Amino acid sequence: MKKGAACLLALLLALSPLTGMADQCLHARKRGNDFSAALPAHEPVDETYYTQAVLLGDSLCWTLDTCDTIPTIDLRFVIGQSPVGARGFHNIEWGEEKITMVEYVRRVQPRVLFVMLGSNGLDYDTSASVLRDYHALLDELLNAAPDTELVLISVPPVRENITVKKYAYFTNGRVEAFNTGLLALAESHGVYYLDIYAPFLNAQGDNADHLYIATDGIHMTPAGADLFAAQLAAHAPLLEGEMKE
Amino acid sequence: MKRKLFCLLALCALLTLTACARESKPLPACEELAKAVVSGQAFTPDLYELKATKLQKLLDVTEADYTDAYATVDASHATAEAVLVLTAPDSAGAQQLAEKLEAYRLDTLAQYQGYRPEEAPKLNAAKVYTHGLQCVLVIAPDQDQAKADCEALWNR
C-alpha cells in the first residue's frame, strides 16, 4: 500500500513541471465549475466577503477609491496600468519596497482576486494585442497564487462619441472584441469572468448619457461605481461555506 | 504734545477694536462656503462629497487637526476639479492646513501632468485662500470667481 502511494506521489511529482497548461486544466478541474459563461447572479455578498479579496486595476478603479464604494476590499490600482505594467512595473507599495502587482498577489495570497485591466492598451492597440499581454499576465497570476479564486472583470463600455476624439479607435466595438476574448481566456484557464459591460449598457440605455460613465467617456461616475459594486456583490464567486441553496 | 499722544493712543485703541471685531466675525460653515463656490462655477457634473476619513487620508491630517471640514472632488477624476474647505482649531493649525492643501495641489498637479495634462492650467492657477482659521483650496475653471465667492461669505 505504501509502495503504491509512493509510486503515485513520484508520478505526480514527475508530471508537475509539465507547463502551465496542465496546471490550468487542473485548476479548472479541481473546481468543477463552468467557466464558459459569465458568473451568474445570486444574492449579493456582504462587505465581510471582501476582507478576503484583492482588486487589481487601473484608473477605472479610482472612483471606487475616492467614493470608498467597497471599503473592505484591498483595492490596488495604478493610473495608466496595463497588463504589461502589472507584470513588470514596480508600483505597488509593500512597506518601504515597491513591487509588481503579480508579486503583491504572490505575497498576499488572497482568497479571491478580481482583476480589471485592459482599458490602458485598448485606447491605442488592438484587442488581440492587449489579450496577448493579458494572457501572459494571467499565467503569472495563476502561478503566483494557485489556490486563489481568480475573476477577470470585463472592461465597461465607453462613451465613444467622446473617446474617439482623443483615441480614434477606442470604440465599443473594440471593447466588445476584447471582452469576448477575455471570456475565452477565462474559460481556457479555468478562471471566472465577470461581465460588467452589459449591465452598464443596459443601465444606460443607448450609452449616450452620462449617468455611469464620466465626461471623459472612459471612467466611472460615482453612480457607475455603485453599479459596479452592485454587480460585483451579486456575481462574486461564492466561496466554500458560503454556497447558497 | 499730550493731546497728540492722547489722539494717537485713541487711534490705536480704535484700530485694535476694529481688528478684534473683524477677527471675531463668525466664519461660515465649511459646507456653506464650499457650496457657494461650487454654485459659481461651471464644474464637472461628477463632483462628490468626500467622506471625512477619505479627506483625512488625502491631506494626511487627523480629526484633531480641524474643527470643521467639507470637501468635494471630481470622483471620476476626468478632471482635477475640487473644493476643499477646512477650519483649524488655532492659527498654528491654520498655517499647517494651508500647507497641507498646497501639498495636495502640487501632488495633484504632478499626477495630472502625466495622466491628463489639459488639467494642468487649472491646477497651476489654483490657490489656497485663508481667512482667519479657515483655509480653502479651489481647483476650478474660474479662479477669480472662486476668490470672489469666498470673500463674499467672509465679509458678509
CSV table of C-alpha atoms in Angstrom, one decimal:
chain,number,residue,atom,x,y,z
A,1,MET,CA,0.0,0.0,0.0
A,2,LYS,CA,2.8,2.4,1.0
A,3,LYS,CA,4.7,1.4,-2.2
A,4,GLY,CA,1.6,2.2,-4.3
A,5,ALA,CA,1.2,5.6,-2.6
A,6,ALA,CA,4.9,6.3,-3.1
A,7,CYS,CA,4.7,5.4,-6.8
A,8,LEU,CA,1.7,7.7,-7.2
A,9,LEU,CA,3.4,10.5,-5.5
A,10,ALA,CA,6.5,10.0,-7.6
A,11,LEU,CA,4.4,10.1,-10.8
A,12,LEU,CA,2.6,13.3,-9.7
A,13,LEU,CA,6.0,14.9,-8.9
A,14,ALA,CA,7.3,13.9,-12.3
A,15,LEU,CA,4.3,15.3,-14.1
A,16,SER,CA,4.1,18.5,-12.1
A,17,PRO,CA,6.6,20.6,-14.1
A,18,LEU,CA,4.7,20.0,-17.3
A,19,THR,CA,3.9,23.5,-18.4
A,20,GLY,CA,1.3,25.9,-17.1
A,21,MET,CA,-1.3,24.4,-19.4
A,22,ALA,CA,-1.5,21.3,-17.3
A,23,ASP,CA,-1.8,23.4,-14.2
A,24,GLN,CA,-4.5,25.4,-15.7
A,25,CYS,CA,-6.5,22.3,-16.6
A,26,LEU,CA,-6.1,21.0,-13.0
A,27,HIS,CA,-7.1,24.4,-11.8
A,28,ALA,CA,-10.3,24.2,-13.8
A,29,ARG,CA,-11.0,20.6,-13.0
A,30,LYS,CA,-10.4,20.9,-9.3
A,31,ARG,CA,-13.2,23.3,-9.0
A,32,GLY,CA,-15.5,21.5,-11.4
A,33,ASN,CA,-17.2,24.8,-12.4
A,34,ASP,CA,-18.4,26.1,-15.7
A,35,PHE,CA,-16.1,28.9,-16.8
A,36,SER,CA,-17.6,29.1,-20.3
A,37,ALA,CA,-20.0,31.9,-19.3
A,38,ALA,CA,-20.0,35.0,-17.2
A,39,LEU,CA,-20.6,34.5,-13.5
A,40,PRO,CA,-24.3,34.1,-12.7
A,41,ALA,CA,-26.2,36.3,-10.3
A,42,HIS,CA,-27.0,35.3,-6.8
A,43,GLU,CA,-28.0,37.1,-3.5
A,44,PRO,CA,-25.4,39.8,-3.0
A,45,VAL,CA,-22.5,39.0,-0.8
A,46,ASP,CA,-21.9,41.4,2.1
A,47,GLU,CA,-18.9,43.5,2.9
A,48,THR,CA,-17.2,40.8,5.0
A,49,TYR,CA,-16.7,38.8,1.8
A,50,TYR,CA,-14.2,41.4,0.5
A,51,THR,CA,-12.0,41.1,3.6
A,52,GLN,CA,-10.5,38.1,1.8
A,53,ALA,CA,-10.4,39.8,-1.6
A,54,VAL,CA,-8.0,41.9,-3.7
A,55,LEU,CA,-9.0,44.1,-6.6
A,56,LEU,CA,-6.2,44.9,-9.1
A,57,GLY,CA,-7.0,47.7,-11.5
A,58,ASP,CA,-6.1,50.8,-13.4
A,59,SER,CA,-7.6,54.3,-13.2
A,60,LEU,CA,-11.1,52.9,-13.8
A,61,CYS,CA,-10.9,51.9,-10.1
A,62,TRP,CA,-10.1,55.5,-9.0
A,63,THR,CA,-13.7,56.3,-8.5
A,64,LEU,CA,-14.2,53.3,-6.3
A,65,ASP,CA,-11.3,54.5,-4.1
A,66,THR,CA,-12.5,58.1,-3.9
A,67,CYS,CA,-16.0,57.2,-3.1
A,68,ASP,CA,-14.9,54.4,-0.8
A,69,THR,CA,-17.5,52.3,-2.6
A,70,ILE,CA,-16.3,48.9,-1.4
A,71,PRO,CA,-14.5,49.9,1.8
A,72,THR,CA,-13.4,46.4,2.9
A,73,ILE,CA,-11.8,45.3,-0.3
A,74,ASP,CA,-8.0,45.5,-0.7
A,75,LEU,CA,-8.0,47.8,-3.7
A,76,ARG,CA,-4.7,48.2,-5.6
A,77,PHE,CA,-4.9,50.4,-8.6
A,78,VAL,CA,-2.4,52.3,-10.6
A,79,ILE,CA,-3.1,55.1,-13.0
A,80,GLY,CA,-2.2,54.0,-16.5
A,81,GLN,CA,-1.6,50.4,-15.5
A,82,SER,CA,-1.8,47.9,-18.4
A,83,PRO,CA,-1.5,44.0,-18.3
A,84,VAL,CA,2.2,44.5,-19.2
A,85,GLY,CA,2.6,47.0,-16.3
A,86,ALA,CA,1.0,44.6,-13.9
A,87,ARG,CA,3.8,42.1,-14.6
A,88,GLY,CA,6.8,44.4,-14.9
A,89,PHE,CA,6.3,47.8,-13.2
A,90,HIS,CA,7.2,48.1,-9.5
A,91,ASN,CA,4.5,50.4,-8.5
A,92,ILE,CA,2.7,48.7,-5.6
A,93,GLU,CA,3.9,49.7,-2.1
A,94,TRP,CA,5.0,47.0,0.3
A,95,GLY,CA,6.4,48.7,3.3
A,96,GLU,CA,9.4,50.6,2.1
A,97,GLU,CA,9.6,48.4,-1.0
A,98,LYS,CA,7.9,48.8,-4.4
A,99,ILE,CA,6.8,45.6,-6.1
A,100,THR,CA,4.8,44.5,-9.1
A,101,MET,CA,1.1,43.6,-8.9
A,102,VAL,CA,1.9,40.0,-9.6
A,103,GLU,CA,4.4,40.0,-6.7
A,104,TYR,CA,1.8,41.6,-4.5
A,105,VAL,CA,-0.6,38.7,-5.2
A,106,ARG,CA,2.2,36.2,-4.6
A,107,ARG,CA,2.8,37.7,-1.1
A,108,VAL,CA,-0.8,38.2,-0.1
A,109,GLN,CA,-2.3,35.0,-1.5
A,110,PRO,CA,-5.9,36.4,-1.4
A,111,ARG,CA,-8.8,34.0,-1.3
A,112,VAL,CA,-10.4,35.9,-4.2
A,113,LEU,CA,-8.6,38.1,-6.8
A,114,PHE,CA,-10.6,40.4,-9.0
A,115,VAL,CA,-8.7,41.9,-12.0
A,116,MET,CA,-9.9,44.8,-14.0
A,117,LEU,CA,-7.3,45.8,-16.6
A,118,GLY,CA,-7.2,46.2,-20.3
A,119,SER,CA,-8.5,49.7,-20.7
A,120,ASN,CA,-5.0,51.0,-21.0
A,121,GLY,CA,-4.0,49.4,-24.2
A,122,LEU,CA,-7.4,49.3,-25.9
A,123,ASP,CA,-7.0,53.1,-26.2
A,124,TYR,CA,-4.2,52.7,-28.7
A,125,ASP,CA,-3.8,49.0,-29.6
A,126,THR,CA,-5.9,46.2,-31.0
A,127,SER,CA,-7.9,43.9,-28.7
A,128,ALA,CA,-5.9,40.9,-29.9
A,129,SER,CA,-2.6,42.6,-28.8
A,130,VAL,CA,-4.0,43.5,-25.4
A,131,LEU,CA,-5.3,40.0,-24.9
A,132,ARG,CA,-1.9,38.5,-25.7
A,133,ASP,CA,-0.5,40.6,-22.9
A,134,TYR,CA,-3.4,39.7,-20.6
A,135,HIS,CA,-2.7,36.0,-21.3
A,136,ALA,CA,0.8,36.3,-20.1
A,137,LEU,CA,-0.3,38.2,-17.0
A,138,LEU,CA,-2.9,35.5,-16.3
A,139,ASP,CA,-0.3,32.8,-16.5
A,140,GLU,CA,1.9,34.6,-14.0
A,141,LEU,CA,-1.0,35.3,-11.6
A,142,LEU,CA,-2.0,31.6,-11.6
A,143,ASN,CA,1.5,30.6,-10.8
A,144,ALA,CA,1.8,33.2,-8.1
A,145,ALA,CA,-1.4,32.3,-6.3
A,146,PRO,CA,-2.6,28.8,-7.5
A,147,ASP,CA,-5.2,28.5,-4.8
A,148,THR,CA,-6.8,31.9,-5.3
A,149,GLU,CA,-10.2,32.2,-7.0
A,150,LEU,CA,-9.5,34.5,-9.9
A,151,VAL,CA,-12.1,36.7,-11.5
A,152,LEU,CA,-11.4,38.6,-14.7
A,153,ILE,CA,-13.7,41.7,-15.0
A,154,SER,CA,-14.7,43.0,-18.4
A,155,VAL,CA,-13.9,46.5,-19.5
A,156,PRO,CA,-17.0,48.7,-19.2
A,157,PRO,CA,-18.4,50.5,-22.2
A,158,VAL,CA,-17.1,53.9,-23.3
A,159,ARG,CA,-18.9,56.9,-24.5
A,160,GLU,CA,-17.4,56.6,-27.9
A,161,ASN,CA,-18.6,60.0,-29.1
A,162,ILE,CA,-16.1,61.4,-26.6
A,163,THR,CA,-13.3,58.8,-26.7
A,164,VAL,CA,-12.8,58.8,-30.4
A,165,LYS,CA,-11.9,62.5,-30.3
A,166,LYS,CA,-8.8,61.6,-28.4
A,167,TYR,CA,-8.3,57.9,-29.2
A,168,ALA,CA,-9.5,57.3,-32.7
A,169,TYR,CA,-10.1,53.6,-32.3
A,170,PHE,CA,-11.3,53.4,-28.7
A,171,THR,CA,-14.8,52.3,-29.6
A,172,ASN,CA,-17.3,49.9,-28.0
A,173,GLY,CA,-16.6,47.6,-30.9
A,174,ARG,CA,-13.1,47.2,-29.7
A,175,VAL,CA,-14.2,46.9,-26.1
A,176,GLU,CA,-16.6,44.1,-27.1
A,177,ALA,CA,-14.0,42.2,-29.0
A,178,PHE,CA,-11.7,42.4,-26.0
A,179,ASN,CA,-14.3,41.3,-23.6
A,180,THR,CA,-15.2,38.3,-25.9
A,181,GLY,CA,-11.6,37.3,-25.9
A,182,LEU,CA,-11.3,37.8,-22.1
A,183,LEU,CA,-14.2,35.3,-21.6
A,184,ALA,CA,-12.4,32.8,-23.8
A,185,LEU,CA,-9.2,33.4,-21.9
A,186,ALA,CA,-11.0,32.8,-18.6
A,187,GLU,CA,-12.5,29.6,-19.9
A,188,SER,CA,-9.3,28.2,-21.2
A,189,HIS,CA,-7.5,29.0,-17.8
A,190,GLY,CA,-10.4,27.8,-15.6
A,191,VAL,CA,-11.0,31.2,-14.0
A,192,TYR,CA,-14.1,33.3,-13.7
A,193,TYR,CA,-15.3,36.1,-15.9
A,194,LEU,CA,-17.5,38.9,-14.6
A,195,ASP,CA,-19.4,40.9,-17.2
A,196,ILE,CA,-19.9,44.5,-16.2
A,197,TYR,CA,-20.1,45.7,-19.8
A,198,ALA,CA,-23.7,44.6,-20.4
A,199,PRO,CA,-25.1,45.9,-17.1
A,200,PHE,CA,-23.6,49.3,-17.8
A,201,LEU,CA,-25.0,49.3,-21.3
A,202,ASN,CA,-28.4,48.1,-20.1
A,203,ALA,CA,-28.5,50.6,-17.3
A,204,GLN,CA,-27.5,53.4,-19.6
A,205,GLY,CA,-29.9,52.5,-22.4
A,206,ASP,CA,-28.2,54.0,-25.5
A,207,ASN,CA,-24.9,54.5,-23.7
A,208,ALA,CA,-25.1,58.2,-24.7
A,209,ASP,CA,-26.0,59.7,-21.4
A,210,HIS,CA,-23.6,60.5,-18.6
A,211,LEU,CA,-25.1,58.6,-15.7
A,212,TYR,CA,-22.5,55.9,-15.3
A,213,ILE,CA,-19.6,57.0,-17.5
A,214,ALA,CA,-17.8,60.3,-16.8
A,215,THR,CA,-17.3,63.3,-19.0
A,216,ASP,CA,-14.0,61.8,-20.4
A,217,GLY,CA,-16.0,58.9,-21.8
A,218,ILE,CA,-14.0,56.3,-20.0
A,219,HIS,CA,-14.0,56.5,-16.2
A,220,MET,CA,-16.9,55.7,-13.9
A,221,THR,CA,-19.0,58.3,-12.2
A,222,PRO,CA,-20.0,57.8,-8.5
A,223,ALA,CA,-23.2,56.2,-9.8
A,224,GLY,CA,-21.2,54.0,-12.1
A,225,ALA,CA,-19.1,52.9,-9.1
A,226,ASP,CA,-22.2,52.0,-7.2
A,227,LEU,CA,-23.4,50.0,-10.2
A,228,PHE,CA,-20.0,48.3,-10.4
A,229,ALA,CA,-20.1,47.4,-6.7
A,230,ALA,CA,-23.7,46.0,-7.0
A,231,GLN,CA,-22.6,43.8,-9.9
A,232,LEU,CA,-19.6,42.6,-8.0
A,233,ALA,CA,-21.7,41.7,-5.0
A,234,ALA,CA,-24.3,39.9,-7.0
A,235,HIS,CA,-21.8,37.9,-9.1
A,236,ALA,CA,-18.8,37.3,-6.8
A,237,PRO,CA,-17.8,33.6,-6.8
A,238,LEU,CA,-19.3,32.0,-3.7
A,239,LEU,CA,-16.6,30.5,-1.5
A,240,GLU,CA,-16.7,27.3,0.4
A,241,GLY,CA,-19.0,27.7,3.3
A,242,GLU,CA,-20.9,30.4,1.5
A,243,MET,CA,-22.6,28.3,-1.1
A,244,LYS,CA,-26.3,29.0,-1.2
A,245,GLU,CA,-29.0,26.6,-1.8
B,1,MET,CA,2.1,117.2,22.9
B,2,LYS,CA,-0.1,115.4,25.4
B,3,ARG,CA,-3.1,115.9,23.2
B,4,LYS,CA,-1.3,114.4,20.2
B,5,LEU,CA,-0.2,111.5,22.3
B,6,PHE,CA,-3.8,111.0,23.5
B,7,CYS,CA,-5.1,111.1,20.0
B,8,LEU,CA,-2.5,108.6,18.9
B,9,LEU,CA,-3.4,106.2,21.7
B,10,ALA,CA,-7.1,106.6,20.9
B,11,LEU,CA,-6.5,105.8,17.3
B,12,CYS,CA,-4.5,102.7,18.3
B,13,ALA,CA,-7.3,101.6,20.5
B,14,LEU,CA,-9.9,102.1,17.8
B,15,LEU,CA,-7.8,100.2,15.3
B,16,THR,CA,-7.4,97.3,17.8
B,17,LEU,CA,-11.1,97.2,18.4
B,18,THR,CA,-11.8,97.2,14.7
B,19,ALA,CA,-9.4,94.3,14.2
B,20,CYS,CA,-10.9,92.4,17.1
B,21,ALA,CA,-14.3,92.9,15.6
B,22,ARG,CA,-13.1,91.6,12.3
B,23,GLU,CA,-11.5,88.6,13.9
B,24,SER,CA,-14.5,87.7,15.9
B,25,LYS,CA,-16.8,87.8,12.9
B,26,PRO,CA,-18.0,84.2,12.7
B,27,LEU,CA,-16.7,82.1,9.9
B,28,PRO,CA,-19.1,80.4,7.6
B,29,ALA,CA,-19.6,76.7,7.9
B,30,CYS,CA,-17.2,74.9,5.5
B,31,GLU,CA,-20.1,73.2,3.7
B,32,GLU,CA,-21.8,76.6,3.1
B,33,LEU,CA,-18.6,78.1,1.7
B,34,ALA,CA,-17.9,75.1,-0.5
B,35,LYS,CA,-21.4,75.1,-1.9
B,36,ALA,CA,-21.2,78.8,-2.6
B,37,VAL,CA,-18.0,78.3,-4.5
B,38,VAL,CA,-19.4,75.3,-6.4
B,39,SER,CA,-22.5,77.2,-7.4
B,40,GLY,CA,-20.4,79.9,-9.0
B,41,GLN,CA,-18.5,77.5,-11.3
B,42,ALA,CA,-19.2,75.5,-14.4
B,43,PHE,CA,-18.0,72.4,-12.7
B,44,THR,CA,-18.0,68.8,-13.9
B,45,PRO,CA,-21.3,67.1,-13.0
B,46,ASP,CA,-19.4,64.4,-11.1
B,47,LEU,CA,-18.4,66.3,-8.0
B,48,TYR,CA,-18.7,64.1,-5.0
B,49,GLU,CA,-18.6,64.9,-1.3
B,50,LEU,CA,-15.7,63.2,0.3
B,51,LYS,CA,-16.1,61.2,3.5
B,52,ALA,CA,-14.2,62.5,6.4
B,53,THR,CA,-11.9,59.5,6.5
B,54,LYS,CA,-11.1,60.0,2.8
B,55,LEU,CA,-10.3,63.7,3.3
B,56,GLN,CA,-8.0,62.9,6.2
B,57,LYS,CA,-6.2,60.3,4.1
B,58,LEU,CA,-6.0,62.7,1.1
B,59,LEU,CA,-4.5,65.5,3.1
B,60,ASP,CA,-2.6,63.4,5.7
B,61,VAL,CA,-4.4,65.1,8.6
B,62,THR,CA,-6.4,63.7,11.6
B,63,GLU,CA,-9.7,64.7,13.0
B,64,ALA,CA,-7.9,66.8,15.7
B,65,ASP,CA,-6.4,69.0,13.0
B,66,TYR,CA,-9.7,70.7,12.1
B,67,THR,CA,-12.9,71.7,13.7
B,68,ASP,CA,-15.0,71.7,10.5
B,69,ALA,CA,-14.4,70.5,7.0
B,70,TYR,CA,-16.1,69.9,3.7
B,71,ALA,CA,-14.6,68.6,0.5
B,72,THR,CA,-15.9,67.8,-2.9
B,73,VAL,CA,-13.9,66.4,-5.8
B,74,ASP,CA,-14.5,65.1,-9.3
B,75,ALA,CA,-14.7,61.4,-8.2
B,76,SER,CA,-14.3,60.2,-11.8
B,77,HIS,CA,-11.0,62.1,-12.0
B,78,ALA,CA,-11.9,63.0,-15.5
B,79,THR,CA,-10.9,66.5,-14.2
B,80,ALA,CA,-8.9,67.6,-11.2
B,81,GLU,CA,-11.7,69.9,-10.1
B,82,ALA,CA,-12.1,70.1,-6.3
B,83,VAL,CA,-13.2,72.4,-3.5
B,84,LEU,CA,-11.7,71.7,-0.1
B,85,VAL,CA,-12.6,73.8,2.9
B,86,LEU,CA,-11.3,73.3,6.5
B,87,THR,CA,-11.3,75.3,9.7
B,88,ALA,CA,-8.4,74.9,12.0
B,89,PRO,CA,-8.6,74.9,15.9
B,90,ASP,CA,-6.0,77.7,16.1
B,91,SER,CA,-3.7,79.9,14.0
B,92,ALA,CA,-0.8,77.4,14.0
B,93,GLY,CA,-3.2,74.8,12.8
B,94,ALA,CA,-4.5,77.0,10.1
B,95,GLN,CA,-1.0,77.5,8.8
B,96,GLN,CA,-0.5,73.7,8.8
B,97,LEU,CA,-3.8,73.1,7.0
B,98,ALA,CA,-2.8,75.7,4.3
B,99,GLU,CA,0.4,73.9,3.8
B,100,LYS,CA,-1.4,70.6,3.5
B,101,LEU,CA,-3.7,72.0,0.9
B,102,GLU,CA,-0.8,73.4,-1.1
B,103,ALA,CA,0.9,70.0,-0.9
B,104,TYR,CA,-2.3,68.4,-2.2
B,105,ARG,CA,-2.4,70.9,-5.1
B,106,LEU,CA,1.2,70.1,-6.0
B,107,ASP,CA,0.7,66.3,-5.8
B,108,THR,CA,-2.3,66.5,-7.9
B,109,LEU,CA,-0.5,68.7,-10.5
B,110,ALA,CA,2.3,66.1,-10.7
B,111,GLN,CA,-0.2,63.3,-11.1
B,112,TYR,CA,-2.3,65.1,-13.8
B,113,GLN,CA,0.7,66.3,-15.8
B,114,GLY,CA,1.2,62.7,-17.0
B,115,TYR,CA,-2.4,61.5,-16.7
B,116,ARG,CA,-4.4,64.4,-18.1
B,117,PRO,CA,-2.1,67.4,-19.0
B,118,GLU,CA,-5.0,69.5,-20.1
B,119,GLU,CA,-5.9,69.9,-16.4
B,120,ALA,CA,-2.5,71.5,-15.6
B,121,PRO,CA,-3.6,75.1,-16.2
B,122,LYS,CA,-6.4,74.8,-13.7
B,123,LEU,CA,-4.0,73.3,-11.2
B,124,ASN,CA,-1.4,76.0,-11.8
B,125,ALA,CA,-4.0,78.7,-11.3
B,126,ALA,CA,-5.5,77.2,-8.2
B,127,LYS,CA,-4.7,78.9,-4.9
B,128,VAL,CA,-5.1,78.3,-1.2
B,129,TYR,CA,-7.2,81.1,0.3
B,130,THR,CA,-7.1,81.7,4.1
B,131,HIS,CA,-9.2,83.9,6.3
B,132,GLY,CA,-8.7,83.7,10.0
B,133,LEU,CA,-8.7,80.0,10.8
B,134,GLN,CA,-10.4,78.9,7.6
B,135,CYS,CA,-8.4,77.6,4.6
B,136,VAL,CA,-9.8,76.9,1.1
B,137,LEU,CA,-8.4,75.2,-1.9
B,138,VAL,CA,-10.4,75.7,-5.1
B,139,ILE,CA,-9.4,73.9,-8.3
B,140,ALA,CA,-11.8,75.3,-10.7
B,141,PRO,CA,-12.3,76.8,-14.2
B,142,ASP,CA,-12.7,80.3,-12.9
B,143,GLN,CA,-10.3,81.2,-10.1
B,144,ASP,CA,-11.4,84.9,-9.9
B,145,GLN,CA,-15.0,83.9,-9.3
B,146,ALA,CA,-13.9,81.4,-6.7
B,147,LYS,CA,-12.0,84.1,-4.8
B,148,ALA,CA,-14.9,86.5,-5.0
B,149,ASP,CA,-17.3,83.9,-3.7
B,150,CYS,CA,-15.1,83.1,-0.7
B,151,GLU,CA,-14.7,86.8,0.1
B,152,ALA,CA,-18.4,87.5,-0.2
B,153,LEU,CA,-19.1,85.0,2.6
B,154,TRP,CA,-16.2,86.0,4.7
B,155,ASN,CA,-17.1,89.7,4.6
B,156,ARG,CA,-20.8,89.5,4.8
